[in-house]
PDB file of C-alpha atoms in Angstrom:
ATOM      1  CA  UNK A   1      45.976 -10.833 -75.219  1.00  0.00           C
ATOM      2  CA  UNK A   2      49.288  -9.875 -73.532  1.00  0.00           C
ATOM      3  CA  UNK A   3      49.388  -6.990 -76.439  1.00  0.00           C
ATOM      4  CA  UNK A   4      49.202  -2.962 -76.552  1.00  0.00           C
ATOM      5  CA  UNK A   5      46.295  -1.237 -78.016  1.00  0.00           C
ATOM      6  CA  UNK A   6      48.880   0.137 -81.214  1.00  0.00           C
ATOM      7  CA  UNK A   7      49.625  -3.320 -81.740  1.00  0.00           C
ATOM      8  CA  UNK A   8      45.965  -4.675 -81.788  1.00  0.00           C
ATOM      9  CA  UNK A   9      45.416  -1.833 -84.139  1.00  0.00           C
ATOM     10  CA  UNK A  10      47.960  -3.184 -86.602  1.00  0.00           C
ATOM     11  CA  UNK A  11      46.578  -6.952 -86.198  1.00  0.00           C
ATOM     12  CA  UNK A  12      43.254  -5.549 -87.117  1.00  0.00           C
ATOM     13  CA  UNK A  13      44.742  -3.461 -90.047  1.00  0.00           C
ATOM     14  CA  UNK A  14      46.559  -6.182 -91.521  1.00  0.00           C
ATOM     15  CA  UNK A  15      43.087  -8.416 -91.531  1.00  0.00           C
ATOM     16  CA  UNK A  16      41.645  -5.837 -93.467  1.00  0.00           C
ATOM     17  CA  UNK A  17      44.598  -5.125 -96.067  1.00  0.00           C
ATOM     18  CA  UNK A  18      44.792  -9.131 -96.609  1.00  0.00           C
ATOM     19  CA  UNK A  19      41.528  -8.480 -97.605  1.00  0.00           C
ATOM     20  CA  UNK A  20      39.207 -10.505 -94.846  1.00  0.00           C
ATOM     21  CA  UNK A  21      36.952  -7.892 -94.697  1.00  0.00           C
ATOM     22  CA  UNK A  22      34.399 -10.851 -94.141  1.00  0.00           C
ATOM     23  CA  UNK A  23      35.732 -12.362 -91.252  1.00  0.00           C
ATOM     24  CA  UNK A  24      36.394  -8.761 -89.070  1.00  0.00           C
ATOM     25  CA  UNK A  25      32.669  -8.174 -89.764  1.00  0.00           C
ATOM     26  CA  UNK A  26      31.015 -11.426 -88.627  1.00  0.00           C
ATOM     27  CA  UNK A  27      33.460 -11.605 -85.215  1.00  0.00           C
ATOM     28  CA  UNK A  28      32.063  -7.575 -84.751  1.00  0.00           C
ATOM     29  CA  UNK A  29      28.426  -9.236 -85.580  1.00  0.00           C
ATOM     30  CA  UNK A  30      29.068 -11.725 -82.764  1.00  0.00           C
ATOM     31  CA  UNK A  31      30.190  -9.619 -80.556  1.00  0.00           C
ATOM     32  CA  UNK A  32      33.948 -10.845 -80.351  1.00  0.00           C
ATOM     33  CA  UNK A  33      36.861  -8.816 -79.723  1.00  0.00           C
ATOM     34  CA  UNK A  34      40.404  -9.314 -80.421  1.00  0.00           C
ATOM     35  CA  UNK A  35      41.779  -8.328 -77.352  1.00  0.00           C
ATOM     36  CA  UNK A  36      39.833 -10.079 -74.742  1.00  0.00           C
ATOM     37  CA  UNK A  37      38.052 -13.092 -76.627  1.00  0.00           C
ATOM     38  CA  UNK A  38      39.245 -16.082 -76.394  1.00  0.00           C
ATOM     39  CA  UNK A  39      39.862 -17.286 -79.890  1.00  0.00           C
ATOM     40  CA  UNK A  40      41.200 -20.847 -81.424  1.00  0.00           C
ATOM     41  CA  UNK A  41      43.476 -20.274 -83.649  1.00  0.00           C
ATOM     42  CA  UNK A  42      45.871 -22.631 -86.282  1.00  0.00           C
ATOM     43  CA  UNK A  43      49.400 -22.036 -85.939  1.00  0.00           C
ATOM     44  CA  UNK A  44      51.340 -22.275 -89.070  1.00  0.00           C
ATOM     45  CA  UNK A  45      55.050 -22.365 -88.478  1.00  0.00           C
ATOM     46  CA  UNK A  46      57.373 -20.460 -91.193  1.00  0.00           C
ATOM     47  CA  UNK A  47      61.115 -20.777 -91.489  1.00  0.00           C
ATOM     48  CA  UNK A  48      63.923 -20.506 -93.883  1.00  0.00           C
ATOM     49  CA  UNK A  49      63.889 -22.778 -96.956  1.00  0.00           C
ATOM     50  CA  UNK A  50      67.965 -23.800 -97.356  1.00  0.00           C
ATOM     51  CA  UNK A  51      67.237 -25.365-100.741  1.00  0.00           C
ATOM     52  CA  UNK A  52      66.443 -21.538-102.207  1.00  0.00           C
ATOM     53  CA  UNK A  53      68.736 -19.475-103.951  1.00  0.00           C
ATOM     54  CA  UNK A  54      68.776 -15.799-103.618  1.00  0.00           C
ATOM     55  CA  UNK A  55      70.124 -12.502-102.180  1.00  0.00           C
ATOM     56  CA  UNK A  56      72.753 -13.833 -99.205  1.00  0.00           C
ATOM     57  CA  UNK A  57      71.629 -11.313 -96.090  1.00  0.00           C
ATOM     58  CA  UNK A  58      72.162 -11.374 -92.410  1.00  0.00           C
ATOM     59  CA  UNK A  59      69.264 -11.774 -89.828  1.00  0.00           C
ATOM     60  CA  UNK A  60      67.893  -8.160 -90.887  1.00  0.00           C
ATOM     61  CA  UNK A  61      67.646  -9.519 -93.969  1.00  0.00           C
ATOM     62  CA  UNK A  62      70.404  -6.585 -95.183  1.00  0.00           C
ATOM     63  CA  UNK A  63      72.470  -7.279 -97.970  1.00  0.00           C
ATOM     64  CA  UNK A  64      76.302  -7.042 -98.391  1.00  0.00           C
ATOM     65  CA  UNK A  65      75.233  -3.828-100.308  1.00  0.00           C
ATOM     66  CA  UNK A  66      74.766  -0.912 -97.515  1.00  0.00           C
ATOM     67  CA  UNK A  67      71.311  -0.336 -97.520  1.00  0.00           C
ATOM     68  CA  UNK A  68      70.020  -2.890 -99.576  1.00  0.00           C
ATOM     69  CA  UNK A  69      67.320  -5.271 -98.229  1.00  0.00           C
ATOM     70  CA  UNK A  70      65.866  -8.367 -99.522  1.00  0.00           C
ATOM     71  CA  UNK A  71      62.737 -10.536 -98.224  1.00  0.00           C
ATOM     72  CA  UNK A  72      60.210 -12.771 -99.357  1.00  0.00           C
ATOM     73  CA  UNK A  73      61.438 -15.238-102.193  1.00  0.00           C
ATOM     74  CA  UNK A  74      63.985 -13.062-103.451  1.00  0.00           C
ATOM     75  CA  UNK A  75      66.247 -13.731-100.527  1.00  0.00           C
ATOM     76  CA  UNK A  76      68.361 -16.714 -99.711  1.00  0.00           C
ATOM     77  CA  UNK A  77      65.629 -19.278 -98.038  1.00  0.00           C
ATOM     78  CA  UNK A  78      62.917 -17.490 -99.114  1.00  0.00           C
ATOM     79  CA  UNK A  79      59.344 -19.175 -98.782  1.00  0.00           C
ATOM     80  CA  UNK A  80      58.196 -20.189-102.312  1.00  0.00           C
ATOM     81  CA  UNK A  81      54.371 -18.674-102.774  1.00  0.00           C
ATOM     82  CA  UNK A  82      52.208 -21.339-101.540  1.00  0.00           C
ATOM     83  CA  UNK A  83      54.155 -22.514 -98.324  1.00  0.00           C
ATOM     84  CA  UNK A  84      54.461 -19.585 -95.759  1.00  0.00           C
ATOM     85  CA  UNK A  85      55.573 -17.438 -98.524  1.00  0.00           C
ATOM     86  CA  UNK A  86      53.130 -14.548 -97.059  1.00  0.00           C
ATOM     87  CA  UNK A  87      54.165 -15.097 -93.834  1.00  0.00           C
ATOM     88  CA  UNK A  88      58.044 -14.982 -94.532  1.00  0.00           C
ATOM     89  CA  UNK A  89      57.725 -11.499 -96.184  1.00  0.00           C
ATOM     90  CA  UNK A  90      55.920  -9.880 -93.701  1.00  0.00           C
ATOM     91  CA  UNK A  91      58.297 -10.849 -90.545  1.00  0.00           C
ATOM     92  CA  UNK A  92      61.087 -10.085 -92.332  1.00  0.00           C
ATOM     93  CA  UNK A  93      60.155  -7.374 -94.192  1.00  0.00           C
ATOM     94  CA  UNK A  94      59.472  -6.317 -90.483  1.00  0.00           C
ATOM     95  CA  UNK A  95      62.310  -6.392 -89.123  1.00  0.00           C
ATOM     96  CA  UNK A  96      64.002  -5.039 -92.253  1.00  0.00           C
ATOM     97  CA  UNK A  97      62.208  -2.040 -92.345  1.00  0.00           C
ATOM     98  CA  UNK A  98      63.259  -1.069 -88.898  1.00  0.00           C
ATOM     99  CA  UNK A  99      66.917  -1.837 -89.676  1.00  0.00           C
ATOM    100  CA  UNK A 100      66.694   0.080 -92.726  1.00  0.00           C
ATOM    101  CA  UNK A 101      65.015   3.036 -91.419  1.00  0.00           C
ATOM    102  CA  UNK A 102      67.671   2.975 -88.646  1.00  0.00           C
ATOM    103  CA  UNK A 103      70.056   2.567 -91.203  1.00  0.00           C
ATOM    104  CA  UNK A 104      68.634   5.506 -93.478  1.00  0.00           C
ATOM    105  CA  UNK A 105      68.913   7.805 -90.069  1.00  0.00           C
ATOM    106  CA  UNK A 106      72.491   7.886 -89.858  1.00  0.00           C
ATOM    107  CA  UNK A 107      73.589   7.013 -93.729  1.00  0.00           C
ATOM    108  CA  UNK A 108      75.315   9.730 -95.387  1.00  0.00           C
ATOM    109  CA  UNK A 109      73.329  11.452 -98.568  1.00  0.00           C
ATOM    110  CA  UNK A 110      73.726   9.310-101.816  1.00  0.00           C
ATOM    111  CA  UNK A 111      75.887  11.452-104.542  1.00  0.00           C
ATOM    112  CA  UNK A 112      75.114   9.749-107.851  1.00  0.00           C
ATOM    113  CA  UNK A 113      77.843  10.242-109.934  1.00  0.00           C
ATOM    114  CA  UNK A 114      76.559  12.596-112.837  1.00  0.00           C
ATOM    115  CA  UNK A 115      79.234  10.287-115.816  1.00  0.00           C
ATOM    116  CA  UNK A 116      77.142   7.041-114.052  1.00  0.00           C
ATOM    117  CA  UNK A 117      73.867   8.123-115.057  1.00  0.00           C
ATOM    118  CA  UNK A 118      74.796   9.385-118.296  1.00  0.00           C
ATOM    119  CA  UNK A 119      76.498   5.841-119.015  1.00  0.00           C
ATOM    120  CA  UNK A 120      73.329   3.873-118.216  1.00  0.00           C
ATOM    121  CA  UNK A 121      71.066   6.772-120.064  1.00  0.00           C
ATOM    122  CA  UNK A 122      72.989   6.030-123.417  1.00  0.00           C
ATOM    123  CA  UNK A 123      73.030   1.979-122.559  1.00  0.00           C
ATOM    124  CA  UNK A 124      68.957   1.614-121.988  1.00  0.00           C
ATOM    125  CA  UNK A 125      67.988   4.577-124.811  1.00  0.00           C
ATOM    126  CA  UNK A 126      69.885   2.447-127.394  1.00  0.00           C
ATOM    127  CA  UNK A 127      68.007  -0.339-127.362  1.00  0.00           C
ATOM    128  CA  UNK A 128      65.093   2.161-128.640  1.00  0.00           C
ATOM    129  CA  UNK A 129      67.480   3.902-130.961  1.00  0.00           C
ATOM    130  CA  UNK A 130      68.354   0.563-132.207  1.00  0.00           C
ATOM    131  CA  UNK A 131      66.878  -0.826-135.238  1.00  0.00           C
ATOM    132  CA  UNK A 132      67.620  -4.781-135.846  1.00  0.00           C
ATOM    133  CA  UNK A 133      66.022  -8.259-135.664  1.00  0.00           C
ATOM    134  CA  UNK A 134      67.434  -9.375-132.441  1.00  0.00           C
ATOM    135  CA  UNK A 135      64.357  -8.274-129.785  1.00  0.00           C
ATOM    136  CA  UNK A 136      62.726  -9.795-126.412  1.00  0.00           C
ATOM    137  CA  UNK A 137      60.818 -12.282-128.053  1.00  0.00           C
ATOM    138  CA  UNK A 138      63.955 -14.088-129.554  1.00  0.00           C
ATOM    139  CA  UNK A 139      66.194 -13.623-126.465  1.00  0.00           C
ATOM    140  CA  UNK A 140      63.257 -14.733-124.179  1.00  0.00           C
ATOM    141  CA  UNK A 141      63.081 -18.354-126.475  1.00  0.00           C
ATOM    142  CA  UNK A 142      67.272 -18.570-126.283  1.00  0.00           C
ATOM    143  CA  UNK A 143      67.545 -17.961-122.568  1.00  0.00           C
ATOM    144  CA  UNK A 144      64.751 -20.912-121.714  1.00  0.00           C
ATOM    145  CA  UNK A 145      66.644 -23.496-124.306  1.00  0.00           C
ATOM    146  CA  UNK A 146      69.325 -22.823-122.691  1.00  0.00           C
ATOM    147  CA  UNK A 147      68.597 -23.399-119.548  1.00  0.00           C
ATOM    148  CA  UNK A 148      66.070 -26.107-119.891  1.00  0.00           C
ATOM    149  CA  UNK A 149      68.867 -27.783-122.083  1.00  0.00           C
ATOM    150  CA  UNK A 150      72.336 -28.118-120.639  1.00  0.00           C
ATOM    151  CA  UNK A 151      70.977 -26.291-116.513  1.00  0.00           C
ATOM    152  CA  UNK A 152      67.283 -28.244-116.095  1.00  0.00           C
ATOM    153  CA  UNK A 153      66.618 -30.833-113.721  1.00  0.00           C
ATOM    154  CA  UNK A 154      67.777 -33.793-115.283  1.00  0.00           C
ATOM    155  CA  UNK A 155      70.808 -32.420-117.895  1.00  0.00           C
ATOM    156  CA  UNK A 156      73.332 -30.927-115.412  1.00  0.00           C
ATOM    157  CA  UNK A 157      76.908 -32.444-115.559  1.00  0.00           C
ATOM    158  CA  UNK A 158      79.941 -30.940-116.263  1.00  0.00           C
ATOM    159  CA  UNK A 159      79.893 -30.774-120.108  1.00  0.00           C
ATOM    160  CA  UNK A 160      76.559 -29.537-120.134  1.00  0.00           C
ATOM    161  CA  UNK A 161      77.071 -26.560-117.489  1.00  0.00           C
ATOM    162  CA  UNK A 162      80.234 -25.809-119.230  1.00  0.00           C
ATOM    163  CA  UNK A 163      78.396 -25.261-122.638  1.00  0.00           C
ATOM    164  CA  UNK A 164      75.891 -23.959-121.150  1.00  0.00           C
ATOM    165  CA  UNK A 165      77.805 -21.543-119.868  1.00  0.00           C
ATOM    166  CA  UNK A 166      79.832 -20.336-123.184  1.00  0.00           C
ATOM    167  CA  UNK A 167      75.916 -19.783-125.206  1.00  0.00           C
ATOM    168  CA  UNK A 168      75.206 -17.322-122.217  1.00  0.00           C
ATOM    169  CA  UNK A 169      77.827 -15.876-122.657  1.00  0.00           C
ATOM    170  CA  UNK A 170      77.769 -15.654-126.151  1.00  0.00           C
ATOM    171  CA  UNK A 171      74.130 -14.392-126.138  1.00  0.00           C
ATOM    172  CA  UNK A 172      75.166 -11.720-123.029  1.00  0.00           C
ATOM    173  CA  UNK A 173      77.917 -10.537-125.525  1.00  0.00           C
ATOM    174  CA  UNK A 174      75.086 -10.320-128.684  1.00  0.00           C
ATOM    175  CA  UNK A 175      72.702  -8.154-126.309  1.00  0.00           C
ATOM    176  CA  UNK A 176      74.336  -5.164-127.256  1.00  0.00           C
ATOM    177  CA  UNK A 177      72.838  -5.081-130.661  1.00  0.00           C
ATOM    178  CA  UNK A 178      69.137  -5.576-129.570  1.00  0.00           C
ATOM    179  CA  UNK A 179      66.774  -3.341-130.179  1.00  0.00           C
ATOM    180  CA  UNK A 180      63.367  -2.428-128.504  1.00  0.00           C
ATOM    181  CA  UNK A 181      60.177  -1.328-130.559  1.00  0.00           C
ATOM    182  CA  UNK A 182      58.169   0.434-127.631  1.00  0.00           C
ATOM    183  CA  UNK A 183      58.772   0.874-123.775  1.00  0.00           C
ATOM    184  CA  UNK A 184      57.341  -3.134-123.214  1.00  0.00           C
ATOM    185  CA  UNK A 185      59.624  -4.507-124.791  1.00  0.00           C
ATOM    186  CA  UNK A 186      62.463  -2.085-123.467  1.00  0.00           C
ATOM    187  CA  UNK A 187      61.070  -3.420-119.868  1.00  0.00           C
ATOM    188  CA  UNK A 188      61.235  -7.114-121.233  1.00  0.00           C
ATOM    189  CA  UNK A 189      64.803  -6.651-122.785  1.00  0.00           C
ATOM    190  CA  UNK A 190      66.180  -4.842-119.069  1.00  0.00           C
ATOM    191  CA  UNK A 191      64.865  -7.910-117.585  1.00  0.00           C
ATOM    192  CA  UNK A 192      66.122 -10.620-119.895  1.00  0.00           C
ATOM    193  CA  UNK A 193      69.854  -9.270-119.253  1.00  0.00           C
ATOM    194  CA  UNK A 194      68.958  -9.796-115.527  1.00  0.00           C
ATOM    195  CA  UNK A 195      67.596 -13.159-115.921  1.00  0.00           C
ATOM    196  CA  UNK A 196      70.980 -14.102-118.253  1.00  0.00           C
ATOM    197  CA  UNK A 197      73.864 -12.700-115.446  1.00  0.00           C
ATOM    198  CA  UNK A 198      71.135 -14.874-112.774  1.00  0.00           C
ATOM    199  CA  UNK A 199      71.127 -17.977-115.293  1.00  0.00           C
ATOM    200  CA  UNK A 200      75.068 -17.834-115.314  1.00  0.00           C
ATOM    201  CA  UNK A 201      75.391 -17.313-111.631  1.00  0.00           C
ATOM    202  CA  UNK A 202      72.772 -20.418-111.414  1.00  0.00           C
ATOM    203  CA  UNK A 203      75.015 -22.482-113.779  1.00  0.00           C
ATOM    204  CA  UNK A 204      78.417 -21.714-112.120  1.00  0.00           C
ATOM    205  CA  UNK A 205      76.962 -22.286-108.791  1.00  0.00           C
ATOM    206  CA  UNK A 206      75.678 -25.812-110.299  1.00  0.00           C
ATOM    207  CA  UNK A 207      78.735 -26.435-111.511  1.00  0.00           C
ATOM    208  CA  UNK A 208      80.764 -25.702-108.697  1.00  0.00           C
ATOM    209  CA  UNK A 209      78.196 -28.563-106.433  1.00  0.00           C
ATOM    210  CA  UNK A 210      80.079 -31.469-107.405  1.00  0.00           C
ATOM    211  CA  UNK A 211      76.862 -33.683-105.876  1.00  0.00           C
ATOM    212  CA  UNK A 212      73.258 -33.834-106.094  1.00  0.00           C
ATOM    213  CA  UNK A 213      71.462 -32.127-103.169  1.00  0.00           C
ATOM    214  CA  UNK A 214      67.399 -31.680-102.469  1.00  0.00           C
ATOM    215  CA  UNK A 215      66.651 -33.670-105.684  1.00  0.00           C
ATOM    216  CA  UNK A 216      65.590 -32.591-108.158  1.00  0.00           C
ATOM    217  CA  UNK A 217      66.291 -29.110-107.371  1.00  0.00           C
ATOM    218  CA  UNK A 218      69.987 -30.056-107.871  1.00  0.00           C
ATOM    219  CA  UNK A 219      70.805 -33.052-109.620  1.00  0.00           C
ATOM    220  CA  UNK A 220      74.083 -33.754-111.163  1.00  0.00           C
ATOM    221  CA  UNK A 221      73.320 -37.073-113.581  1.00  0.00           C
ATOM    222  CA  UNK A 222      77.762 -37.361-112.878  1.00  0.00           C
ATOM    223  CA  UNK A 223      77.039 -36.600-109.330  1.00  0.00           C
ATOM    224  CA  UNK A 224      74.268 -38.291-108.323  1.00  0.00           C
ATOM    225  CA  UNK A 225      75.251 -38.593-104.517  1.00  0.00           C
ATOM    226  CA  UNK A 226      75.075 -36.379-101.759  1.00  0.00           C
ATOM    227  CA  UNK A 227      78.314 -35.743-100.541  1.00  0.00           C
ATOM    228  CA  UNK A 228      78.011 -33.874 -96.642  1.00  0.00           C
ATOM    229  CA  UNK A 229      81.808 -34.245 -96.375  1.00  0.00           C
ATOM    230  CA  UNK A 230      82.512 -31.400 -98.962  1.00  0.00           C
ATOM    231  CA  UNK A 231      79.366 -29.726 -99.746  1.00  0.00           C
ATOM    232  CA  UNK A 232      77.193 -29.290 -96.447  1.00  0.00           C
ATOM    233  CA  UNK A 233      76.994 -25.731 -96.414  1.00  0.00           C
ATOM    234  CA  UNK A 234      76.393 -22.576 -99.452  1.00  0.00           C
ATOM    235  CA  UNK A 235      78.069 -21.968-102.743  1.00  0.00           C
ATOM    236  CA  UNK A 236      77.769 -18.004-102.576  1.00  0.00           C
ATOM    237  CA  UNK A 237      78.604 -16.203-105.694  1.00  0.00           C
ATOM    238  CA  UNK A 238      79.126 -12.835-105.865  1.00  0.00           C
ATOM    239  CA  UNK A 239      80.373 -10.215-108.700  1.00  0.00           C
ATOM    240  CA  UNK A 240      82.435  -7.661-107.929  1.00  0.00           C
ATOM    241  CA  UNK A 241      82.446  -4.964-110.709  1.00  0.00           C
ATOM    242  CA  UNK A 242      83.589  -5.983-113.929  1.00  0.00           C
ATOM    243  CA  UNK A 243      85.808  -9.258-112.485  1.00  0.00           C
ATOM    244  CA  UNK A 244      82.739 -11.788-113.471  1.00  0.00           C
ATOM    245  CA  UNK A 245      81.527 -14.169-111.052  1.00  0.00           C
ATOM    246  CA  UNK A 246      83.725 -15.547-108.325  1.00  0.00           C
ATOM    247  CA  UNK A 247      82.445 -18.888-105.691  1.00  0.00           C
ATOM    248  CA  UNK A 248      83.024 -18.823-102.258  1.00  0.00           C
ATOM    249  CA  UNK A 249      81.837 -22.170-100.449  1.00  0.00           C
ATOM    250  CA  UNK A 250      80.342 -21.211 -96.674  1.00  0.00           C
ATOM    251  CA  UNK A 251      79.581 -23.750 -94.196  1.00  0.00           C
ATOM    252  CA  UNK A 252      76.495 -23.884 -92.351  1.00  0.00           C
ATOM    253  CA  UNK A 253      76.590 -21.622 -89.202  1.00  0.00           C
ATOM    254  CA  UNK A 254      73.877 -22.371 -86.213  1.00  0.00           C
ATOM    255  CA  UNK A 255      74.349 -18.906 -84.292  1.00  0.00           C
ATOM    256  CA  UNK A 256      71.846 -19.664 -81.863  1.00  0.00           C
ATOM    257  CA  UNK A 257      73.119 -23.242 -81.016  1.00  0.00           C
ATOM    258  CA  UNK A 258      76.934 -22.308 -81.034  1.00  0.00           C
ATOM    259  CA  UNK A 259      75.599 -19.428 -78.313  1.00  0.00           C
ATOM    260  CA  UNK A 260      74.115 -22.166 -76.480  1.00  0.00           C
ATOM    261  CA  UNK A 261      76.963 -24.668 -76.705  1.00  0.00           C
ATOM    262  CA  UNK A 262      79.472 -21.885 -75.742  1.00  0.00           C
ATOM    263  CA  UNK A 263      76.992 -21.249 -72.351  1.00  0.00           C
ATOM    264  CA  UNK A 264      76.942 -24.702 -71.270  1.00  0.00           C
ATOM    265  CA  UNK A 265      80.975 -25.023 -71.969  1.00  0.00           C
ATOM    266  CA  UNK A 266      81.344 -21.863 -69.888  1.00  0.00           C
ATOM    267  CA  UNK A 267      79.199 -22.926 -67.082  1.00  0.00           C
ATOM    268  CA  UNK A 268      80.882 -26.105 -67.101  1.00  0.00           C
ATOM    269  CA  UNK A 269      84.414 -24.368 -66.533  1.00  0.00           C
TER     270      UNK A 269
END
């Protein structure tokens, strides 16, 4: 009720593409309609996670990178799969489509630089040029000791970050001499060097938390406290070009509730 006819379209749409063929045919069978029948409904509430890491975006969900949008579990707060995570991604990825088909409306034309292209050309065909011993099936079994050894849920303190930290980068340095047999493991190998610059961000950012927080997502067996006074808020890491990873610390920001407060103070004067 209290919705146009475009918009009952899409409710009915979105049954259908969820696949719930079965339930759109037995209310039609029983005669109920979607605008006027009164139906009970469950409401399941959906909200940000704070304990997930991820892309850092605004309420559009944009990213610091013009044009760039992330939602579902790949952005910070994202639902995990299982707890609203279907819910999540669709409002967002809502309202982040509008935003970025505003966006797109006005954005100049992309010019890919032609020296760019050629760059990453050479840098993905070598690993099929390449002939060596060093594939995805050996870098896949490094990256998980490695993280499961000195970044997993019970082995993070200093000393074990910090070493952790020098065998990624040791094994980020070695990538340039792997080699891919097929176009599989070319896809596997693009995506281990993703998931090793992600395990190092993970590990700096862990490192940087001197406290345990949402255990055992974050546990620091040196820092087994929380600690509100210096860490109540987001370790952000971003990497700019070719400096490596730098930490900024954020504190928490309520918009909504600073709007409010700011009201009553002003109303009050």
């Amino acid at each position: 009720r209290n919705i146009s006819d475009a918009e009952m379209e899409i409710v009915k749409a979105h049954n259908e593409s969820e696949g719930r063929y079965a339930i759109r045919r037995w209310m039609e069978e029983l005669g109920v309609d979607y605008g006027s029948s009164l139906i009970e409904v469950d409401v399941v509430e959906t909200r940000l996670d704070t304990r997930r890491a991820g892309v850092l975006t605004d309420e559009h969900a944009a990213s610091s990178i013009p044009g760039l949008y992330a939602v579902g579990e790949v952005m910070a707060g994202g639902a995990p799969a299982g707890r609203g995570a279907a819910m999540h991604a669709m409002t967002f990825g809502y309202h982040a489509g509008g935003h970025a088909a505003r966006y797109a409306a006005s954005a100049p034309e992309p010019r890919p630089e032609g020296a760019q292209i050629e760059q990453e050309k050479a840098r993905v065909c070598g690993f099929l040029e390449r002939k060596g011993n060093l594939g995805a099936k050996e870098i896949s079994q490094v990256v998980s000791k490695i993280v499961e050894d000195y970044g997993g849920l019970f082995t993070r303190s200093e000393g074990n970050l910090v070493m952790g930290l020098e065998y990624l980068k040791r094994l980020r340095e070695k990538f340039s001499s792997a080699s891919a047999a097929n176009l599989h493991e070319l896809m596997r190998l693009l995506g281990l060097y993703n998931q090793i610059q992600l395990s190092e961000a993970n590990f700096v950012s862990a490192l940087t938390r001197t406290e345990s927080r949402f255990k055992p997502s974050h546990y620091r067996i040196d820092y087994p406290q929380e600690n509100d006074a210096e860490w109540l808020g987001k370790v952000v890491i971003v990497r700019r070009g070719d400096k490596g990873l730098e930490v900024e610390v954020r504190a928490p920001r309520y918009p909504r509730v600073e709007k409010i407060l700011a009201e009553m103070n002003s109303a009050r004067s």
